[in-house]
Short mmCIF file of C-alpha atoms in Angstrom, two decimals:
data_model
loop_
_atom_site.label_atom_id
_atom_site.label_comp_id
_atom_site.label_asym_id
_atom_site.label_seq_id
_atom_site.Cartn_x
_atom_site.Cartn_y
_atom_site.Cartn_z
CA MET A 2 92.39 215.07 65.67
CA THR A 3 93.42 215.60 62.11
CA ALA A 4 95.22 218.53 60.66
CA ALA A 5 91.77 219.58 58.34
CA ARG A 6 89.41 219.33 61.20
CA THR A 7 91.86 221.33 63.86
CA VAL A 8 92.32 223.76 61.28
CA SER A 9 87.76 223.84 60.62
CA LEU A 10 87.36 223.76 64.40
CA VAL A 11 89.63 227.19 64.51
CA ALA A 12 88.07 228.68 61.74
CA ARG A 13 84.65 227.94 63.08
CA ARG A 14 85.38 229.51 66.20
CA GLU A 15 87.28 232.75 64.30
CA LEU A 16 84.30 233.05 61.76
CA ALA A 17 81.26 232.97 65.10
CA ALA A 18 83.07 235.27 66.85
CA ARG A 19 83.46 238.12 64.02
CA LEU A 20 79.83 237.55 63.21
CA ARG A 21 78.77 238.37 66.52
CA THR A 22 80.68 241.31 67.32
CA ARG A 23 78.32 244.43 67.16
CA SER A 24 81.18 246.26 64.61
CA PHE A 25 80.51 243.04 61.68
CA VAL A 26 76.92 243.85 61.99
CA PHE A 27 77.26 247.66 61.79
CA GLY A 28 79.78 247.42 58.98
CA THR A 29 77.53 245.25 56.71
CA VAL A 30 74.69 247.03 57.18
CA LEU A 31 76.26 250.62 56.74
CA SER A 32 78.58 249.34 53.41
CA ALA A 33 74.80 247.69 52.52
CA LEU A 34 73.33 251.22 52.74
CA VAL A 35 76.46 253.06 50.91
CA LEU A 36 76.55 250.46 48.31
CA ALA A 37 72.61 251.27 47.56
CA GLY A 38 73.06 254.82 47.68
CA PHE A 39 75.64 255.09 45.24
CA VAL A 40 73.44 252.44 42.60
CA LEU A 41 70.32 254.79 43.08
CA THR A 42 72.67 257.81 42.45
CA GLN A 43 74.95 256.09 39.90
CA SER A 44 74.02 258.18 36.42
CA ALA A 45 75.75 261.05 38.60
CA VAL A 46 78.19 259.76 39.90
CA PHE A 47 79.56 257.41 36.92
CA ASP A 48 78.59 260.31 34.50
CA ASP A 49 81.29 259.43 31.78
CA ARG A 50 81.46 262.83 29.68
CA HIS A 51 85.18 263.79 29.58
CA ARG A 52 87.03 265.65 27.29
CA GLU A 53 86.58 263.97 23.86
CA THR A 54 89.11 264.25 21.01
CA ILE A 55 87.57 263.93 17.31
CA GLY A 56 89.35 263.81 14.52
CA LEU A 57 88.04 265.85 11.25
CA ASN A 58 89.25 264.76 7.56
CA GLY A 59 88.47 266.78 4.65
CA GLN A 60 85.96 269.80 4.03
CA ALA A 61 84.70 268.46 7.62
CA ILE A 62 87.62 269.91 8.98
CA ALA A 63 85.15 273.61 8.40
CA VAL A 64 82.82 272.47 10.75
CA SER A 65 85.35 272.06 13.61
CA ALA A 66 84.49 275.84 15.63
CA GLN A 67 80.75 275.09 15.11
CA LEU A 68 81.02 271.29 16.31
CA VAL A 69 83.29 272.19 19.97
CA GLU A 70 80.42 275.09 20.05
CA GLU A 71 77.43 272.79 19.80
CA ALA A 72 79.26 270.53 21.93
CA ARG A 73 79.51 272.32 24.75
CA GLN A 74 75.98 273.36 24.31
CA VAL A 75 75.24 270.04 25.28
CA GLY A 76 77.84 270.04 28.33
CA ARG A 77 80.49 268.11 26.18
CA ASP A 78 83.95 268.97 26.20
CA VAL A 79 85.31 268.38 22.62
CA ARG A 80 88.82 268.83 21.42
CA THR A 81 88.84 268.58 17.46
CA VAL A 82 92.27 267.47 15.37
CA GLU A 83 93.18 267.27 11.80
CA VAL A 84 93.14 264.00 9.98
CA THR A 85 95.28 264.38 6.68
CA ASP A 86 95.01 260.45 5.98
CA LEU A 87 91.87 258.50 6.54
CA ALA A 88 93.54 254.86 7.29
CA ASP A 89 95.72 256.53 10.08
CA GLY A 90 92.46 258.08 11.65
CA ARG A 91 90.88 254.78 11.41
CA ALA A 92 93.91 252.99 13.00
CA ARG A 93 93.53 256.31 15.46
CA VAL A 94 90.00 255.54 16.58
CA ALA A 95 91.11 251.33 16.85
CA ASP A 96 93.31 252.04 19.50
CA GLY A 97 91.46 254.74 20.98
CA ARG A 98 93.55 258.18 20.82
CA LEU A 99 90.37 259.34 19.31
CA ASP A 100 86.78 258.94 19.61
CA ALA A 101 85.38 259.36 16.37
CA LEU A 102 86.33 260.38 12.53
CA VAL A 103 84.54 262.69 11.01
CA SER A 104 84.49 263.35 7.68
CA GLY A 105 82.73 263.60 4.00
CA ALA A 106 81.53 266.96 3.09
CA PRO A 107 79.91 269.38 6.16
CA ALA A 108 76.38 268.44 4.42
CA ALA A 109 77.01 264.64 4.14
CA LEU A 110 79.38 263.98 7.49
CA THR A 111 80.28 260.04 8.01
CA VAL A 112 81.67 259.38 11.75
CA LEU A 113 83.68 256.60 12.57
CA VAL A 114 83.66 254.82 15.57
CA SER A 115 85.00 251.85 17.27
CA SER A 116 81.73 250.75 18.58
CA GLY A 117 78.88 253.18 18.73
CA LEU A 118 78.08 256.67 18.83
CA ASP A 119 75.89 257.94 21.70
CA ASP A 120 73.05 259.95 21.67
CA GLU A 121 74.53 263.04 22.75
CA LEU A 122 77.28 263.77 19.91
CA ARG A 123 75.19 262.01 17.27
CA GLY A 124 72.46 265.21 17.78
CA VAL A 125 75.10 267.46 17.77
CA LEU A 126 76.62 266.02 14.09
CA ASN A 127 73.02 265.54 12.93
CA GLY A 128 72.49 269.37 13.68
CA LEU A 129 75.24 270.51 11.62
CA VAL A 130 74.39 268.04 8.60
CA ARG A 131 70.97 270.06 8.92
CA GLN A 132 72.12 273.50 9.15
CA GLN A 133 74.72 272.88 5.85
CA VAL A 134 71.71 271.16 4.18
CA LEU A 135 69.53 274.08 4.72
CA ARG A 136 71.97 276.36 3.69
CA GLY A 137 72.60 274.83 0.76
CA GLN A 138 69.01 274.76 -0.31
CA LEU A 139 68.34 278.68 0.40
CA ALA A 140 71.36 279.47 -1.42
CA ALA A 141 70.61 277.37 -4.07
CA LEU A 142 66.88 279.52 -4.95
CA GLU A 143 66.84 281.41 -7.57
CA ASP A 144 63.42 282.51 -6.83
CA PRO A 145 62.36 282.87 -2.71
CA THR A 146 59.12 283.36 -3.60
CA GLY A 147 58.85 279.80 -5.12
CA LEU A 148 60.19 278.63 -2.10
CA ASP A 149 58.67 274.37 -1.12
CA VAL A 150 58.70 275.00 2.20
CA ASP A 151 57.45 271.53 2.95
CA GLY A 152 60.21 269.63 0.55
CA LEU A 153 62.39 272.20 2.10
CA LEU A 154 61.53 270.92 5.76
CA ARG A 155 61.55 266.84 4.62
CA ASN A 156 65.01 267.86 2.89
CA VAL A 157 65.92 268.54 6.38
CA ALA A 158 64.52 266.30 8.72
CA GLU A 159 66.04 263.46 6.68
CA ALA A 160 69.47 264.53 6.80
CA HIS A 161 71.87 262.64 8.76
CA VAL A 162 75.11 261.99 9.72
CA THR A 163 76.38 258.47 8.77
CA VAL A 164 77.58 256.30 11.26
CA ARG A 165 80.09 253.70 10.47
CA THR A 166 81.92 251.17 13.32
CA LEU A 167 84.68 249.19 13.72
CA SER A 168 82.90 246.90 15.84
CA SER A 169 79.38 245.61 16.58
CA PRO A 170 78.23 248.14 20.16
CA ASP A 171 77.64 246.45 23.30
CA PRO A 172 74.21 247.71 24.61
CA HIS A 173 75.49 247.33 28.63
CA ARG A 174 78.92 249.07 27.85
CA ASP A 175 78.02 251.48 30.80
CA GLU A 176 76.74 249.21 32.92
CA ARG A 177 79.32 246.93 32.51
CA HIS A 178 81.76 249.39 33.44
CA ALA A 179 79.53 250.86 36.92
CA VAL A 180 79.43 247.13 38.04
CA ALA A 181 83.53 246.75 37.30
CA LEU A 182 83.87 249.73 39.57
CA VAL A 183 82.24 248.74 42.27
CA VAL A 184 83.39 245.16 42.09
CA VAL A 185 86.77 246.53 42.16
CA ALA A 186 85.84 248.54 45.68
CA LEU A 187 84.08 246.12 47.46
CA LEU A 188 86.98 243.77 47.03
CA TYR A 189 89.63 246.06 47.57
CA LEU A 190 87.55 247.11 51.13
CA GLY A 191 87.07 243.54 52.27
CA PHE A 192 91.17 242.95 51.29
CA LEU A 193 92.25 245.42 53.31
CA LEU A 194 89.88 245.04 56.41
CA TYR A 195 90.28 241.43 57.10
CA GLY A 196 93.75 241.76 56.17
CA SER A 197 94.63 243.96 58.36
CA LEU A 198 92.18 241.79 61.00
CA VAL A 199 94.53 239.24 60.22
CA ALA A 200 97.58 240.84 61.28
CA GLN A 201 95.97 242.33 64.58
CA GLY A 202 94.79 238.65 65.65
CA VAL A 203 97.89 236.95 64.77
CA VAL A 204 99.89 239.92 67.44
CA ALA A 205 96.85 239.56 69.74
CA GLU A 206 97.55 235.73 70.13
CA ARG A 207 101.04 236.20 69.79
CA PHE A 208 101.30 238.93 72.84
CA GLY A 209 98.29 237.17 74.85
CA GLY A 210 99.23 233.72 75.09
CA VAL A 211 96.52 232.19 73.53
CA ALA A 212 98.78 230.42 70.63
CA GLU A 213 100.93 228.72 73.35
CA PHE A 214 98.09 227.77 75.54
CA LEU A 215 96.55 225.94 72.37
CA TRP A 216 100.38 224.24 71.31
CA PRO A 217 99.69 220.75 72.65
CA VAL A 218 96.66 220.21 70.50
CA VAL A 219 96.40 222.96 68.05
CA ARG A 220 99.54 223.52 65.69
CA PRO A 221 101.18 226.61 64.15
CA GLY A 222 100.25 226.30 61.11
CA GLN A 223 96.92 224.85 61.74
CA GLN A 224 95.92 228.23 63.88
CA LEU A 225 97.41 230.65 61.24
CA GLY A 226 95.23 228.51 58.08
CA GLY A 227 92.25 228.51 61.19
CA LYS A 228 92.57 232.12 61.67
CA VAL A 229 93.05 232.99 57.96
CA ALA A 230 89.91 230.80 57.18
CA GLY A 231 87.64 232.21 59.19
CA LEU A 232 87.83 235.87 58.80
CA GLY A 233 88.09 235.17 55.01
CA LEU A 234 84.33 233.27 55.39
CA ALA A 235 83.30 236.60 57.55
CA GLY A 236 84.44 239.10 54.75
CA LEU A 237 83.08 236.44 51.97
CA VAL A 238 79.53 236.74 54.06
CA GLN A 239 79.42 240.50 53.84
CA LEU A 240 80.56 240.54 50.48
CA LEU A 241 77.30 238.00 49.94
CA VAL A 242 75.18 240.55 52.07
CA VAL A 243 76.56 244.02 50.42
CA GLY A 244 76.55 242.70 47.06
CA ALA A 245 73.18 240.82 46.86
CA VAL A 246 71.72 243.91 48.40
CA GLY A 247 74.08 246.13 46.07
CA LEU A 248 72.20 244.03 43.06
CA LEU A 249 68.52 243.70 43.84
CA VAL A 250 68.57 247.19 43.84
CA ALA A 251 70.00 247.79 40.87
CA LEU A 252 67.66 245.59 39.42
CA ALA A 253 64.64 247.42 40.56
CA THR A 254 65.38 251.00 40.31
CA LYS A 255 66.11 249.82 36.20
CA VAL A 256 70.00 251.20 37.32
CA LEU A 257 70.86 247.58 35.15
CA VAL A 258 68.75 245.95 33.13
CA SER A 259 71.13 243.24 32.62
CA THR A 260 70.52 240.53 35.12
CA GLY A 261 73.54 238.15 32.91
CA VAL A 262 75.74 240.82 33.41
CA ALA A 263 75.85 241.75 36.96
CA VAL A 264 75.48 237.90 38.17
CA ALA A 265 78.51 236.88 36.40
CA ALA A 266 80.30 239.53 37.69
CA PHE A 267 79.42 239.27 41.56
CA VAL A 268 80.58 235.73 41.08
CA TRP A 269 83.54 236.44 39.16
CA GLY A 270 83.99 238.72 42.36
CA LEU A 271 83.46 235.97 45.18
CA VAL A 272 86.21 233.77 43.20
CA TRP A 273 88.70 236.46 43.51
CA TYR A 274 87.63 237.41 47.16
CA LEU A 275 88.88 234.45 47.32
CA LEU A 276 91.95 234.31 45.99
CA GLY A 277 93.08 238.25 46.77
CA PHE A 278 91.77 237.37 50.35
CA LEU A 279 94.01 234.75 50.40
CA LEU A 280 97.23 236.29 49.20
CA TYR A 281 96.91 239.41 50.89
CA ALA A 282 96.11 237.33 54.18
CA THR A 283 99.23 235.19 53.89
CA VAL A 284 100.68 239.24 53.62
CA PHE A 285 99.17 240.93 56.20
CA ALA A 286 99.86 237.72 58.40
CA ALA A 287 103.56 237.33 57.54
CA VAL A 288 104.24 241.15 58.69
CA GLY A 289 102.15 240.89 61.80
CA VAL A 290 104.45 237.60 63.28
CA ARG A 291 107.36 240.16 63.05
CA VAL A 292 105.74 242.82 65.23
CA SER A 293 108.06 242.90 68.12
CA ARG A 294 105.12 245.35 70.40
CA GLN A 295 101.58 245.75 69.74
CA GLU A 296 101.49 249.02 69.50
CA ASP A 297 103.56 249.09 66.02
CA VAL A 298 101.15 246.98 64.56
CA GLN A 299 99.53 250.13 62.31
CA ALA A 300 103.09 251.16 61.45
CA ALA A 301 104.45 247.86 60.44
CA LEU A 302 101.30 247.15 58.09
CA THR A 303 101.53 250.65 56.30
CA PRO A 304 103.88 249.04 53.48
CA VAL A 305 101.32 246.34 52.49
CA THR A 306 98.57 248.58 52.79
CA VAL A 307 100.42 251.20 50.34
CA VAL A 308 100.30 248.72 48.09
CA LEU A 309 97.47 246.90 47.91
CA LEU A 310 96.49 251.26 47.92
CA VAL A 311 98.30 251.36 44.59
CA ALA A 312 96.75 248.23 42.96
CA PHE A 313 93.52 249.37 43.61
CA ALA A 314 94.36 253.26 42.22
CA PHE A 315 95.51 251.35 39.06
CA GLY A 316 92.85 249.06 38.57
CA PHE A 317 90.64 251.51 39.22
CA ALA A 318 92.31 254.28 36.65
CA LEU A 319 93.39 251.58 34.06
CA LEU A 320 89.72 250.35 33.89
CA SER A 321 88.44 253.91 33.65
CA GLN A 322 90.48 254.93 31.25
CA ASP A 323 91.40 251.78 29.13
CA PRO A 324 90.49 248.43 30.11
CA SER A 325 91.57 247.13 26.89
CA GLY A 326 95.11 248.49 27.20
CA LEU A 327 98.21 246.50 26.73
CA LEU A 328 99.06 247.81 30.14
CA THR A 329 95.91 246.65 31.77
CA VAL A 330 96.15 243.35 30.20
CA VAL A 331 99.83 242.37 31.70
CA LEU A 332 98.56 243.93 34.99
CA SER A 333 95.69 242.12 34.92
CA LEU A 334 97.91 239.02 35.20
CA VAL A 335 100.32 239.85 38.03
CA PRO A 336 99.83 239.41 41.79
CA PRO A 337 98.87 241.10 43.11
CA LEU A 338 97.17 243.32 40.81
CA SER A 339 95.16 241.00 39.76
CA PRO A 340 92.53 239.59 42.34
CA LEU A 341 91.60 243.67 41.68
CA ILE A 342 92.43 244.34 37.61
CA MET A 343 91.25 240.91 36.43
CA PRO A 344 87.39 240.52 37.85
CA GLY A 345 87.24 244.03 36.92
CA ARG A 346 88.09 243.05 33.36
CA LEU A 347 85.55 240.15 33.52
CA ALA A 348 82.71 242.65 34.28
CA LEU A 349 83.43 244.51 31.24
CA GLY A 350 83.38 241.76 28.85
CA ALA A 351 85.01 238.79 27.60
CA VAL A 352 88.46 238.05 28.57
CA PRO A 353 90.49 234.95 26.66
CA VAL A 354 90.10 232.06 28.83
CA TRP A 355 94.05 231.44 28.47
CA GLN A 356 94.29 235.06 30.82
CA VAL A 357 91.83 234.11 32.76
CA LEU A 358 93.77 230.44 33.56
CA LEU A 359 96.83 232.42 33.60
CA SER A 360 95.87 235.23 36.19
CA LEU A 361 94.31 232.20 38.62
CA VAL A 362 97.71 229.95 38.60
CA ALA A 363 99.98 232.68 38.56
CA THR A 364 98.00 233.81 42.04
CA VAL A 365 97.28 230.68 43.55
CA ALA A 366 101.42 230.23 43.08
CA VAL A 367 102.27 232.85 45.04
CA ILE A 368 99.42 232.14 47.69
CA ALA A 369 101.44 228.49 47.80
CA VAL A 370 104.69 230.07 48.21
CA LEU A 371 103.15 233.07 50.83
CA VAL A 372 101.04 230.32 52.80
CA ARG A 373 105.12 228.94 53.07
CA ILE A 374 106.73 231.60 54.17
CA SER A 375 103.72 232.89 56.82
CA THR A 376 103.56 229.84 58.48
CA ARG A 377 107.61 229.41 58.74
CA LEU A 378 107.73 233.06 60.30
CA TYR A 379 104.98 232.00 62.50
CA ARG A 380 106.00 228.63 63.82
CA LYS A 381 109.60 230.75 64.22
CA ALA A 382 107.97 234.07 66.35
CA LEU A 383 106.07 231.13 68.51
CA THR A 384 109.65 229.23 69.33
CA ASN A 385 111.53 232.21 70.10
#
């Protein structure tokens, strides 16, 4: 029997055993329901209202207090800062230090944003401009009895803020952001759950005598490879089911209007699940073979789960707050963070091909090293 066939048999045994368990069925159904519920409440959970910093230049500084108050009336937390140099303000908008830069006379405001101005803030600024136009026209009246009401109302209605952008707005930005965070969360749960199952299975086989029983026909490396492959496929099945349910619910409820955005993110999520699972599963397996008692499994796995949690927390925070920042880019290229951060970046938009390739190559290289180490430790543990 060839090594590949042996690994395949072990993998099929692990996969069949896992798919038949009640915990798998219950976990899959529960995860799908949770994701569906998340999608239905997405607008509330992923409310991206946060404290916004708006720069004011020149005469626009006069509307600072009014801007803060009007924004508060619509539920926006706005902080204003004075910007003396327009070039500096433009640079601060480009690198994200300012959410917007407002300049010009109060009755003819111009706002500079990175890619687009949301409707609420646009409404606030339009309201300020119209108030200033109305005050200016009323102040210019010499004879109130000759007031042209229709003309005055027309001038006020036509007044609006001028919006300039540094780049073309992405109409699917909010969708991409929500999908990216969902993908990262699902990957984290998959790595944690099925990586732990690999470690627990390794320990159970060692102390249950299963590995020694199979020794004459299945070598340690084949046994470990089959176990990792089988559990990884079980996790892939669960991810496919949960992801498909979430995608269908999102499209049916119009939470997502762009099928391409969601499908592309889902496909990349599957690719990175396979790579990330292999990476973390080999680490979990290496920890499992070093455990001297079954009771010590959870304690031994704590350092690995902490690393995974830190990777998830970093990925979630960076993708939420600074998805295009230098730190996000660098960490997305470095295993063990890349299996969580890179698929999130891909869901958010275009990533340079060289960065995707570099992260893939680096992850595969680390997996190759970890597989050799885990196999050696597993063989040594069984022969001692």
